[in-house]
Coordinates of C-alpha atoms in Angstrom, one line a residue:
Chain A
M1 CA -9.2 25.9 -13.5
A2 CA -9.8 22.5 -14.9
D3 CA -6.1 21.7 -15.4
D4 CA -5.7 22.1 -11.7
V5 CA -7.6 18.9 -11.2
I6 CA -5.1 16.2 -10.3
I7 CA -7.5 13.4 -9.4
K8 CA -10.8 12.9 -11.2
V9 CA -13.3 10.2 -10.3
E10 CA -16.1 9.9 -12.8
N11 CA -19.3 7.8 -12.6
A12 CA -17.3 5.3 -10.6
S13 CA -18.9 2.1 -9.3
F14 CA -17.4 -0.6 -7.3
S15 CA -18.9 -3.9 -6.1
Y16 CA -17.7 -7.0 -4.4
G17 CA -19.3 -9.8 -6.5
K18 CA -22.9 -8.7 -6.9
K19 CA -23.0 -6.4 -3.9
P20 CA -22.4 -2.8 -4.9
V21 CA -20.3 -0.8 -2.4
W22 CA -21.0 2.6 -4.1
E23 CA -22.3 3.6 -7.5
D24 CA -21.9 6.6 -9.8
L25 CA -19.5 8.3 -7.6
N26 CA -18.0 11.6 -8.7
L27 CA -15.1 13.4 -7.1
E28 CA -12.5 15.9 -8.1
V29 CA -9.4 16.9 -6.2
R30 CA -7.3 19.9 -7.1
R31 CA -3.6 20.2 -6.7
G32 CA -2.7 21.3 -3.2
E33 CA -6.0 20.4 -1.6
C34 CA -6.4 18.4 1.6
L35 CA -9.5 16.3 1.5
S36 CA -10.9 14.4 4.5
L37 CA -13.2 11.5 3.8
L38 CA -15.7 10.8 6.5
G39 CA -18.3 8.1 6.7
P40 CA -19.7 5.2 8.7
N41 CA -18.0 1.7 8.8
G42 CA -18.5 -0.2 5.6
C43 CA -19.5 2.7 3.4
G44 CA -16.5 2.2 1.2
K45 CA -14.1 5.0 2.2
T46 CA -11.0 2.7 2.2
T47 CA -12.3 1.0 -1.0
L48 CA -12.4 4.4 -2.7
L49 CA -8.9 5.1 -1.5
N50 CA -7.7 1.7 -2.8
C51 CA -9.4 2.4 -6.2
I52 CA -7.7 5.7 -6.4
S53 CA -4.3 4.1 -5.6
G54 CA -4.9 1.4 -8.2
S55 CA -4.9 -1.6 -5.9
N56 CA -8.6 -2.2 -6.3
Y57 CA -10.3 -2.0 -9.7
L58 CA -13.6 -0.2 -10.5
T59 CA -16.5 -2.2 -11.7
S60 CA -17.3 0.7 -14.1
G61 CA -16.4 4.4 -14.5
S62 CA -13.1 6.0 -14.5
I63 CA -10.4 7.4 -12.2
K64 CA -7.8 9.6 -13.7
I65 CA -4.6 10.7 -12.0
M66 CA -3.1 13.7 -13.9
D67 CA -5.3 13.0 -16.9
K68 CA -4.2 9.3 -17.2
E69 CA -6.4 6.4 -16.2
V70 CA -5.0 4.9 -12.9
S71 CA -5.1 1.4 -14.2
E72 CA -2.9 2.3 -17.2
Y73 CA 0.0 3.3 -15.0
E74 CA 2.9 0.9 -14.7
V75 CA 3.4 0.2 -11.0
G76 CA 6.7 2.0 -10.7
E77 CA 5.5 5.1 -12.5
R78 CA 2.3 5.1 -10.4
A79 CA 4.4 5.0 -7.2
K80 CA 6.1 8.2 -8.2
K81 CA 2.8 10.0 -8.5
L82 CA 0.9 8.4 -5.6
G83 CA 2.1 7.6 -2.1
Y84 CA -0.2 5.5 0.1
V85 CA 0.3 5.6 3.8
F86 CA -1.0 2.3 5.2
Q87 CA -2.5 1.9 8.6
E88 CA 0.2 1.2 11.1
H89 CA 0.8 -2.6 11.3
S90 CA 3.5 -4.9 12.6
A91 CA 6.0 -6.0 10.0
P92 CA 7.4 -9.5 10.1
F93 CA 11.1 -8.6 9.9
P94 CA 12.8 -6.3 12.4
Y95 CA 14.4 -4.0 9.8
S96 CA 15.9 -0.8 11.0
S97 CA 13.6 2.2 10.7
I98 CA 15.8 3.9 8.2
E99 CA 15.8 0.8 6.0
V100 CA 12.0 0.9 6.0
V101 CA 12.1 4.6 5.0
R102 CA 14.7 3.9 2.3
M103 CA 12.2 1.5 0.7
G104 CA 10.4 4.6 -0.4
R105 CA 13.1 5.0 -3.0
T106 CA 12.1 1.8 -4.8
P107 CA 10.2 3.5 -7.7
H108 CA 13.3 5.6 -8.4
L109 CA 15.7 2.6 -8.6
G110 CA 16.5 0.3 -11.4
F111 CA 15.4 -3.4 -11.1
F112 CA 18.8 -4.6 -9.8
E113 CA 19.7 -1.5 -8.0
S114 CA 19.5 -0.8 -4.3
P115 CA 19.6 2.5 -2.4
D116 CA 22.9 4.3 -2.3
E117 CA 24.3 7.0 0.1
K118 CA 22.2 9.8 -1.5
D119 CA 19.0 7.8 -0.9
T120 CA 20.1 7.2 2.7
E121 CA 20.7 11.0 3.1
L122 CA 17.3 11.8 1.7
A123 CA 15.6 9.2 4.0
Y124 CA 17.4 10.6 7.0
S125 CA 16.6 14.2 6.2
I126 CA 12.9 13.3 5.8
M127 CA 13.1 11.6 9.2
E128 CA 14.7 14.7 10.6
E129 CA 11.8 16.8 9.3
L130 CA 9.2 14.5 10.9
G131 CA 11.2 14.6 14.1
I132 CA 12.0 10.9 14.1
A133 CA 15.7 11.0 13.2
H134 CA 16.5 9.5 16.6
L135 CA 14.7 6.3 15.5
A136 CA 16.8 5.7 12.4
G137 CA 18.8 2.9 13.8
E138 CA 16.0 1.4 15.9
S139 CA 14.2 -1.8 14.9
Y140 CA 10.9 -1.0 13.2
T141 CA 9.2 -3.7 15.2
Q142 CA 10.2 -2.3 18.5
I143 CA 9.1 1.3 18.2
S144 CA 5.6 2.5 19.3
G145 CA 2.6 2.5 17.0
G146 CA 2.7 6.3 16.6
E147 CA 6.4 6.2 15.7
R148 CA 5.7 3.4 13.2
Q149 CA 3.0 5.4 11.6
L150 CA 5.5 8.3 11.3
V151 CA 8.1 6.0 9.8
L152 CA 5.5 4.9 7.2
I153 CA 4.7 8.5 6.4
A154 CA 8.5 9.2 6.0
R155 CA 8.7 6.2 3.7
T156 CA 5.9 7.5 1.5
L157 CA 7.5 10.9 1.4
C158 CA 10.7 9.3 0.3
Q159 CA 8.8 8.2 -2.9
Q160 CA 8.5 12.0 -3.6
P161 CA 4.9 11.6 -4.8
D162 CA 2.6 14.4 -5.9
I163 CA -0.4 12.9 -4.0
L164 CA -0.5 11.4 -0.5
L165 CA -3.3 9.0 0.5
F166 CA -3.8 8.2 4.2
D167 CA -6.0 5.4 5.3
E168 CA -7.2 6.2 8.8
P169 CA -3.8 7.5 9.9
T170 CA -4.8 8.0 13.6
S171 CA -6.7 4.8 14.3
H172 CA -5.1 2.7 17.1
L173 CA -3.1 5.8 18.3
D174 CA -3.3 7.5 21.7
F175 CA -3.8 11.3 22.0
K176 CA -0.2 12.2 21.9
N177 CA 0.5 10.2 18.8
Q178 CA -2.7 11.3 17.2
A179 CA -1.5 14.9 17.7
L180 CA 1.9 14.1 16.3
V181 CA 0.6 12.5 13.2
L182 CA -2.1 15.2 12.6
R183 CA 0.4 18.0 13.1
N184 CA 2.7 16.4 10.4
I185 CA -0.2 15.9 8.0
R186 CA -1.1 19.6 8.4
K187 CA 2.5 20.6 7.8
L188 CA 2.6 18.6 4.6
S189 CA -0.7 20.2 3.5
E190 CA 0.6 23.7 4.2
R191 CA 3.6 22.9 2.1
G192 CA 1.3 22.3 -0.9
M193 CA 1.1 18.5 -0.9
T194 CA -2.2 17.1 -2.3
I195 CA -3.7 14.9 0.4
I196 CA -6.7 12.6 0.8
M197 CA -7.3 11.0 4.1
T198 CA -10.0 8.8 5.5
S199 CA -10.9 9.2 9.1
H200 CA -13.2 7.8 11.8
F201 CA -12.7 10.9 13.9
P202 CA -14.9 13.8 12.6
N203 CA -13.1 16.1 15.1
H204 CA -9.9 15.7 13.3
V205 CA -11.3 17.4 10.2
W206 CA -11.2 20.8 12.0
H207 CA -7.5 20.3 12.7
V208 CA -6.4 19.2 9.2
G209 CA -7.7 19.9 5.8
D210 CA -9.6 22.5 4.0
R211 CA -12.2 20.3 2.4
V212 CA -14.3 17.4 3.6
A213 CA -16.4 14.8 1.8
M214 CA -19.0 12.8 3.7
M215 CA -19.9 9.4 2.4
G216 CA -23.0 7.4 3.2
Y217 CA -24.1 4.0 2.0
D218 CA -25.2 5.5 -1.3
G219 CA -22.1 7.5 -2.1
I220 CA -21.2 11.1 -1.3
I221 CA -23.7 13.0 0.8
A222 CA -21.9 16.4 1.1
D223 CA -18.7 17.8 -0.2
G224 CA -17.1 21.2 0.2
P225 CA -15.1 23.5 2.5
V226 CA -14.9 22.3 6.1
D227 CA -16.9 25.1 7.7
E228 CA -19.8 24.7 5.2
V229 CA -20.0 21.0 5.3
M230 CA -19.3 20.2 8.9
T231 CA -22.9 20.8 10.1
E232 CA -25.0 18.9 12.6
E233 CA -27.4 18.0 9.8
N234 CA -24.7 16.5 7.5
L235 CA -23.0 14.7 10.3
S236 CA -26.3 13.3 11.7
E237 CA -27.2 12.1 8.2
T238 CA -23.8 10.6 7.5
Y239 CA -23.6 8.6 10.7
G240 CA -27.3 7.9 11.2
V241 CA -27.2 9.2 14.8
P242 CA -27.9 12.7 16.1
V243 CA -24.7 14.6 16.3
R244 CA -24.2 17.9 18.1
I245 CA -21.5 20.5 17.4
F246 CA -20.0 22.5 20.2
E247 CA -17.9 25.5 20.2
G248 CA -15.4 26.0 22.9
K249 CA -12.8 28.6 24.0
S250 CA -9.9 28.1 26.3
G251 CA -7.7 31.2 26.7
E252 CA -7.1 32.6 23.2
K253 CA -7.8 29.3 21.6
R254 CA -11.2 28.7 19.9
T255 CA -12.1 25.2 18.9
K256 CA -15.1 23.3 17.5
F257 CA -15.9 19.7 18.2
C258 CA -18.8 17.3 17.7
D259 CA -20.2 14.5 19.7
P260 CA -22.9 11.9 19.1
D261 CA -26.1 12.5 21.1
L262 CA -26.7 9.3 23.1
D263 CA -30.0 10.3 24.7
Chain B
M1 CA 29.9 10.8 6.7
K2 CA 27.5 11.6 9.6
L3 CA 25.2 8.7 8.7
D4 CA 27.9 6.1 9.2
G5 CA 27.1 4.1 12.3
I6 CA 23.5 5.0 12.4
E7 CA 22.6 1.4 11.6
K8 CA 24.0 -1.6 13.4
K9 CA 26.4 -3.2 11.0
T10 CA 28.1 -6.5 11.2
S11 CA 31.8 -6.0 11.8
P12 CA 34.3 -6.6 9.0
F13 CA 36.0 -9.1 11.3
V14 CA 32.9 -11.3 11.5
W15 CA 32.5 -11.0 7.7
G16 CA 36.1 -12.0 7.3
I17 CA 35.5 -15.2 9.3
M18 CA 32.4 -16.0 7.4
I19 CA 34.2 -15.6 4.1
V20 CA 37.3 -17.6 5.1
L21 CA 35.6 -20.6 6.6
P22 CA 34.2 -22.2 3.5
F23 CA 37.6 -22.0 1.7
L24 CA 39.3 -23.5 4.8
F25 CA 36.9 -26.4 5.1
F26 CA 36.9 -26.9 1.3
F27 CA 40.7 -27.4 1.5
V28 CA 40.4 -29.6 4.6
S29 CA 37.9 -31.9 2.8
L30 CA 40.4 -32.4 0.0
F31 CA 43.0 -34.1 2.2
L32 CA 40.9 -35.7 4.9
G33 CA 39.6 -39.2 4.2
R34 CA 40.4 -42.8 4.4
Y35 CA 43.1 -42.2 1.9
M36 CA 45.0 -39.4 3.7
I37 CA 47.0 -37.0 1.6
A38 CA 49.4 -34.5 3.1
P39 CA 48.0 -30.9 3.0
G40 CA 51.2 -29.7 1.3
D41 CA 50.7 -32.2 -1.5
V42 CA 47.0 -31.1 -2.0
A43 CA 48.2 -27.5 -2.3
K44 CA 50.8 -28.5 -4.9
I45 CA 48.3 -30.7 -6.8
L46 CA 45.9 -27.7 -7.0
L47 CA 48.7 -25.3 -8.0
D48 CA 49.9 -27.7 -10.7
Q49 CA 46.5 -27.4 -12.4
I50 CA 47.0 -23.7 -13.0
P51 CA 48.1 -23.3 -16.6
G52 CA 51.7 -22.2 -16.8
V53 CA 52.6 -23.6 -13.4
N54 CA 54.6 -26.8 -13.4
I55 CA 55.5 -28.4 -10.1
K56 CA 57.6 -31.5 -9.9
P57 CA 55.3 -34.2 -8.6
T58 CA 56.1 -35.3 -5.0
W59 CA 52.9 -37.2 -4.8
E60 CA 51.5 -40.4 -6.1
T61 CA 49.2 -40.4 -9.1
T62 CA 46.5 -41.9 -7.0
A63 CA 46.6 -38.9 -4.8
E64 CA 46.0 -36.7 -7.8
T65 CA 43.1 -38.7 -9.0
V66 CA 41.5 -38.8 -5.5
V67 CA 41.9 -35.0 -5.1
L68 CA 40.9 -33.9 -8.6
R69 CA 38.3 -36.5 -9.7
V70 CA 36.7 -37.5 -6.4
R71 CA 37.1 -35.0 -3.6
F72 CA 37.2 -31.8 -5.6
P73 CA 33.9 -32.2 -7.5
R74 CA 32.3 -33.4 -4.3
A75 CA 33.4 -30.5 -2.2
V76 CA 32.5 -28.0 -4.9
M77 CA 29.0 -29.6 -5.2
A78 CA 28.7 -29.5 -1.4
A79 CA 29.5 -25.8 -1.4
L80 CA 27.0 -25.1 -4.3
V81 CA 24.2 -27.1 -2.7
G82 CA 24.8 -25.5 0.7
A83 CA 24.9 -22.0 -0.7
G84 CA 22.0 -22.5 -3.1
L85 CA 19.6 -24.1 -0.7
S86 CA 20.4 -21.6 2.0
M87 CA 19.9 -18.6 -0.3
S88 CA 16.7 -20.1 -1.7
G89 CA 15.4 -20.6 1.8
A90 CA 16.2 -17.0 2.8
A91 CA 14.5 -15.7 -0.4
F92 CA 11.4 -17.8 0.2
Q93 CA 11.1 -16.8 3.9
G94 CA 11.3 -13.2 2.8
M95 CA 8.7 -13.7 0.1
F96 CA 6.3 -15.8 2.2
Q97 CA 7.0 -13.8 5.4
N98 CA 7.2 -17.1 7.2
P99 CA 10.3 -18.6 8.9
L100 CA 9.3 -22.2 8.3
V101 CA 9.1 -22.3 4.6
S102 CA 12.0 -23.9 2.6
P103 CA 12.9 -24.2 -1.1
Y104 CA 10.9 -27.5 -1.1
V105 CA 7.6 -25.9 -0.1
L106 CA 6.4 -25.7 -3.7
G107 CA 6.8 -29.4 -4.3
V108 CA 10.2 -29.6 -6.0
S109 CA 11.5 -32.4 -3.8
A110 CA 8.4 -34.5 -4.0
G111 CA 8.3 -34.1 -7.8
A112 CA 12.0 -34.9 -8.2
S113 CA 11.7 -37.9 -5.8
F114 CA 9.0 -39.3 -8.0
G115 CA 11.1 -38.8 -11.1
A116 CA 14.1 -40.5 -9.6
A117 CA 12.0 -43.3 -8.1
L118 CA 10.5 -43.9 -11.5
G119 CA 13.9 -43.9 -13.3
L120 CA 15.3 -46.3 -10.7
L121 CA 12.3 -48.6 -11.0
M122 CA 12.7 -48.7 -14.8
S123 CA 16.5 -49.4 -14.4
W124 CA 17.4 -46.4 -16.5
P125 CA 21.0 -45.2 -16.6
I126 CA 21.9 -42.8 -13.8
W127 CA 22.3 -39.8 -16.0
L128 CA 18.7 -40.3 -17.3
V129 CA 17.5 -40.8 -13.7
Q130 CA 19.0 -37.4 -12.9
I131 CA 17.4 -35.7 -15.9
V132 CA 14.0 -37.3 -15.1
A133 CA 14.2 -36.2 -11.5
F134 CA 15.1 -32.7 -12.6
V135 CA 12.3 -32.5 -15.1
F136 CA 9.7 -33.8 -12.5
G137 CA 10.9 -31.3 -10.0
I138 CA 10.2 -28.5 -12.5
I139 CA 6.9 -30.0 -13.5
A140 CA 5.7 -30.2 -9.8
V141 CA 6.5 -26.5 -9.3
A142 CA 4.8 -25.6 -12.6
I143 CA 1.6 -27.4 -11.5
T144 CA 1.8 -25.6 -8.1
Y145 CA 2.2 -22.2 -9.7
S146 CA -0.6 -22.7 -12.2
M147 CA -2.9 -24.0 -9.5
A148 CA -2.2 -20.9 -7.4
H149 CA -2.5 -18.5 -10.3
L150 CA -5.8 -16.5 -10.1
Y151 CA -6.8 -13.4 -12.0
K152 CA -3.3 -12.4 -13.1
T153 CA -1.9 -12.7 -9.5
T154 CA -0.5 -15.6 -7.5
P155 CA -1.5 -15.1 -3.8
I156 CA 1.2 -16.4 -1.5
L157 CA -1.2 -18.4 0.6
M158 CA -2.5 -20.1 -2.5
L159 CA 1.1 -21.0 -3.5
V160 CA 1.8 -22.6 -0.1
L161 CA -1.5 -24.6 -0.2
S162 CA -1.1 -25.7 -3.8
G163 CA 2.5 -26.7 -2.9
M164 CA 1.2 -28.9 -0.1
V165 CA -1.3 -30.6 -2.4
V166 CA 1.2 -31.2 -5.2
S167 CA 3.8 -32.6 -2.7
A168 CA 1.2 -34.9 -1.2
F169 CA 0.3 -36.2 -4.6
F170 CA 3.9 -36.9 -5.7
Q171 CA 4.8 -38.4 -2.3
A172 CA 1.9 -40.8 -2.7
M173 CA 3.2 -41.7 -6.2
V174 CA 6.7 -42.4 -4.7
S175 CA 5.1 -44.7 -2.1
F176 CA 3.2 -46.4 -5.0
I177 CA 6.5 -47.0 -6.9
K178 CA 8.2 -48.3 -3.7
F179 CA 5.3 -50.6 -3.2
A180 CA 5.6 -51.9 -6.7
A181 CA 9.4 -52.1 -6.6
D182 CA 11.3 -55.4 -6.2
D183 CA 12.4 -55.4 -2.6
E184 CA 15.7 -57.2 -3.2
D185 CA 17.2 -54.7 -5.4
K186 CA 15.2 -51.7 -6.5
L187 CA 13.5 -50.8 -3.3
P188 CA 16.8 -50.3 -1.4
A189 CA 18.2 -48.4 -4.4
I190 CA 15.2 -46.0 -4.3
T191 CA 15.3 -45.7 -0.6
F192 CA 19.0 -44.9 -0.5
W193 CA 18.7 -42.4 -3.4
L194 CA 16.0 -40.5 -1.5
M195 CA 18.1 -40.2 1.6
G196 CA 20.6 -38.2 -0.4
S197 CA 24.3 -38.3 -1.1
I198 CA 26.8 -35.9 -2.6
G199 CA 29.3 -38.8 -3.1
K200 CA 28.1 -39.8 -6.5
V201 CA 28.8 -36.4 -8.0
G202 CA 31.7 -36.5 -10.5
L203 CA 33.4 -33.9 -12.6
E204 CA 31.0 -34.4 -15.5
D205 CA 27.9 -33.8 -13.2
L206 CA 29.6 -30.7 -11.9
A207 CA 30.4 -29.5 -15.4
H208 CA 26.8 -29.4 -16.5
S209 CA 25.2 -28.3 -13.2
A210 CA 27.5 -25.7 -11.8
I211 CA 26.9 -23.0 -14.3
P212 CA 23.1 -22.9 -14.2
M213 CA 23.2 -23.1 -10.4
I214 CA 25.7 -20.2 -10.2
I215 CA 23.6 -18.1 -12.7
A216 CA 20.4 -18.7 -10.6
M217 CA 22.3 -17.7 -7.5
A218 CA 23.6 -14.6 -9.2
V219 CA 20.1 -13.5 -10.1
L220 CA 18.9 -14.0 -6.6
Y221 CA 21.8 -12.1 -5.3
A222 CA 21.1 -9.2 -7.7
I223 CA 17.5 -8.8 -6.6
R224 CA 18.2 -9.2 -2.9
W225 CA 17.3 -5.7 -1.9
R226 CA 13.9 -6.0 -3.6
L227 CA 13.2 -9.0 -1.3
N228 CA 13.2 -6.5 1.6
V229 CA 10.4 -4.5 -0.1
L230 CA 8.5 -7.7 -1.0
S231 CA 8.7 -8.9 2.6
M232 CA 6.6 -5.9 3.7
G233 CA 3.7 -7.6 2.1
E234 CA 2.5 -7.7 -1.5
R235 CA 0.2 -4.7 -1.3
E236 CA 2.7 -2.4 0.3
A237 CA 5.4 -3.6 -2.1
E238 CA 3.1 -2.7 -5.0
S239 CA 2.4 0.7 -3.6
L240 CA 6.2 1.2 -3.5
G241 CA 6.3 0.5 -7.2
V242 CA 7.4 -3.1 -7.1
N243 CA 6.1 -5.5 -9.8
T244 CA 5.5 -8.2 -7.2
E245 CA 4.4 -10.9 -9.7
R246 CA 7.7 -10.4 -11.7
I247 CA 9.8 -10.9 -8.5
K248 CA 7.8 -13.9 -7.4
V249 CA 8.3 -15.5 -10.8
I250 CA 12.0 -14.8 -10.7
V251 CA 12.4 -16.2 -7.2
I252 CA 10.4 -19.3 -8.1
I253 CA 12.3 -20.0 -11.3
T254 CA 15.8 -19.5 -9.7
T255 CA 15.1 -21.5 -6.5
T256 CA 13.4 -24.3 -8.5
L257 CA 16.4 -24.5 -10.7
I258 CA 18.8 -24.7 -7.7
S259 CA 16.7 -27.1 -5.7
S260 CA 15.8 -29.5 -8.6
M261 CA 19.4 -29.6 -9.6
T262 CA 20.3 -30.4 -6.1
V263 CA 17.6 -33.1 -5.6
S264 CA 18.3 -34.7 -9.0
L265 CA 22.1 -35.0 -8.3
C266 CA 22.2 -35.5 -4.5
G267 CA 18.7 -36.6 -3.4
I268 CA 16.8 -34.8 -0.7
I269 CA 18.9 -32.7 1.6
G270 CA 16.4 -31.3 4.1
W271 CA 16.4 -28.5 6.7
V272 CA 19.3 -26.5 5.2
G273 CA 17.0 -23.8 3.8
Q274 CA 15.4 -23.3 7.2
V275 CA 18.4 -23.5 9.6
I276 CA 21.0 -21.5 7.8
P277 CA 19.0 -18.4 7.0
H278 CA 17.7 -18.3 10.6
F279 CA 21.2 -18.7 11.9
C280 CA 22.5 -16.0 9.6
R281 CA 19.8 -13.5 10.7
M282 CA 21.2 -13.8 14.2
I283 CA 24.6 -12.8 12.9
V284 CA 23.9 -10.1 10.3
G285 CA 20.3 -9.1 10.9
P286 CA 17.2 -9.4 8.7
N287 CA 18.2 -7.0 5.9
H288 CA 18.5 -9.2 2.7
K289 CA 21.2 -7.0 1.5
A290 CA 23.5 -8.6 4.0
L291 CA 21.5 -11.7 4.7
I292 CA 21.8 -13.2 1.2
P293 CA 25.6 -13.0 1.0
A294 CA 25.8 -14.4 4.5
T295 CA 23.7 -17.4 3.6
I296 CA 26.1 -18.2 0.7
F297 CA 29.2 -18.4 2.9
V298 CA 27.6 -20.0 6.0
G299 CA 25.5 -22.4 3.9
A300 CA 28.5 -23.6 1.9
T301 CA 30.5 -24.1 5.0
Y302 CA 27.7 -26.0 6.7
I303 CA 27.2 -28.5 3.9
I304 CA 30.9 -29.0 3.4
I305 CA 31.3 -29.9 7.1
I306 CA 28.2 -32.1 7.1
D307 CA 29.4 -33.9 4.0
N308 CA 32.8 -34.6 5.5
L309 CA 31.0 -36.0 8.6
C310 CA 29.0 -38.3 6.3
R311 CA 32.1 -39.8 4.8
L312 CA 34.3 -39.8 7.8
V313 CA 32.4 -40.8 10.9
S314 CA 31.7 -44.4 10.0
I315 CA 33.0 -47.1 7.7
T316 CA 30.0 -46.9 5.4
E317 CA 28.9 -43.5 4.3
I318 CA 25.9 -42.0 6.1
P319 CA 23.3 -40.5 3.7
I320 CA 23.5 -36.8 3.9
G321 CA 19.8 -36.2 4.1
I322 CA 19.8 -38.1 7.5
L323 CA 22.6 -35.9 8.9
T324 CA 21.1 -32.6 7.8
S325 CA 17.8 -33.5 9.4
V326 CA 19.4 -35.0 12.6
V327 CA 21.5 -31.9 13.0
G328 CA 19.0 -29.4 11.5
A329 CA 15.8 -30.2 13.4
P330 CA 17.3 -29.8 16.9
V331 CA 19.4 -26.7 15.9
F332 CA 16.3 -25.2 14.4
A333 CA 14.3 -26.0 17.5
Y334 CA 17.1 -24.3 19.6
L335 CA 17.1 -21.2 17.3
L336 CA 13.3 -20.9 17.5
R337 CA 13.4 -21.1 21.3
K338 CA 16.3 -18.6 21.5
T339 CA 14.6 -16.1 19.2
K340 CA 11.2 -16.8 20.8
G341 CA 9.7 -17.3 17.4
G342 CA 11.0 -13.9 16.2
W343 CA 13.4 -13.3 13.4
T344 CA 16.7 -12.3 15.0

């Protein structure tokens, strides 16, 4: 159904100065889909995400969010539709975590308004859902990287957007925190949220998401359901190095994973 | 509600002290001085001004003149300058995400100094000197802003760098005027003016400067929560639906108004915008929702105290710019050490 399409990228090109990053790129995302974007360093995954979020501008072509050109949205209106979860970073001011989450209410507030008790309750309940309510009073600069990433996810959810964009949500995180973040992304997807995430870890695609798009230096190489697209051929072509896929079983649990072939 | 107490909040007692102190020192500065007036008389003189209240004078008419025409405008101006510069400093530090920036970073003080130096060199009347100083303060910031403006946005780094360039240029112009000025008469006048004094502020100055300053402060106060969002960085703020350019313009206009008013009436009063916000963050935390009100009270108290020191510690009045720097720089150094370069 065409009206299910919530993000539509058509003949999009982007270049830094004269150097094109990608050209004539086409991509459609339907409501409720969870799309992972894979690709080598510098292929323009994050740039694509930035263009979809409206913070970078296309050189040519069009990106429509709910049938409206992304560049035509007023910032506040756009923030109600699109939530962007940034890579975990250290903030300059040691605000309490709940204050950071509460900032997600900004698009719903008037210019001179600040969040009230209802906003605080919403922020807290979202933190409870993500299992980080105990951090509410903690200083945002003094919690771990994984916790900070979850606070940023909570803040984005506080915007109550239709679409969530994640830029490498698990980079810089250890195993436990990777699991924590991925589990929450999966939960959001199961609840029907539309999600696009970029990742440097092909293995994560099997954990989260029903669709994967692989990008090379000339745009999208393969795009489709995870089981169809995650093949040794596609991965090898995308990364330019032989990649093997293994299937494993431990107890009842079956899992797939891939690894570059170094020999 | 269950969410009460989830965040560390400053106790009402501490807030109470912060709010009372400026009023206390304001009152003190009305009776202290070479011409001592009994605190009771000061209270009666003030009450007598309220329409409908008539108190039988127990004081000399000189006392009334000193309190109402000299000390009152001076103390009000001190409070406005302290509150205004401190608030502007806090807003700038949030916007630039840098603890060292002050309201002067965009070149206001250098521009206003040039205007004043020019006016004094030309022997213009003092009211004209003030206007010229004010206008050049605004011109300097306008140049900085338009230099930094690229492709519909004004990157913060560009603003700082342009501010440095514009400041350097106007400072050189001030030096040039000083070099050209007659060293018997005009050079000292310019030098003293640049060192700053609140002493020359009269009721008339107050009448035309208080309202714009208060309006500018009210606007900054009203957008204080958005400063939190802006301080997360421009890109993040935009993804949260903040029109960052609009906020930057509002902050620049209000702070420029406050600081150019200050510089044109009182000369250059340095270090207030760095020290007070830093100090306030230690008391109430980094959240601008509490920080901005705190800077108003603490900043007002600070400048009222400093201005009293200026007129009381020696026979000739000490220029206030000297004291705020002598006190401010070491205090700031101490605060930096204590917070290890952090924010609270």
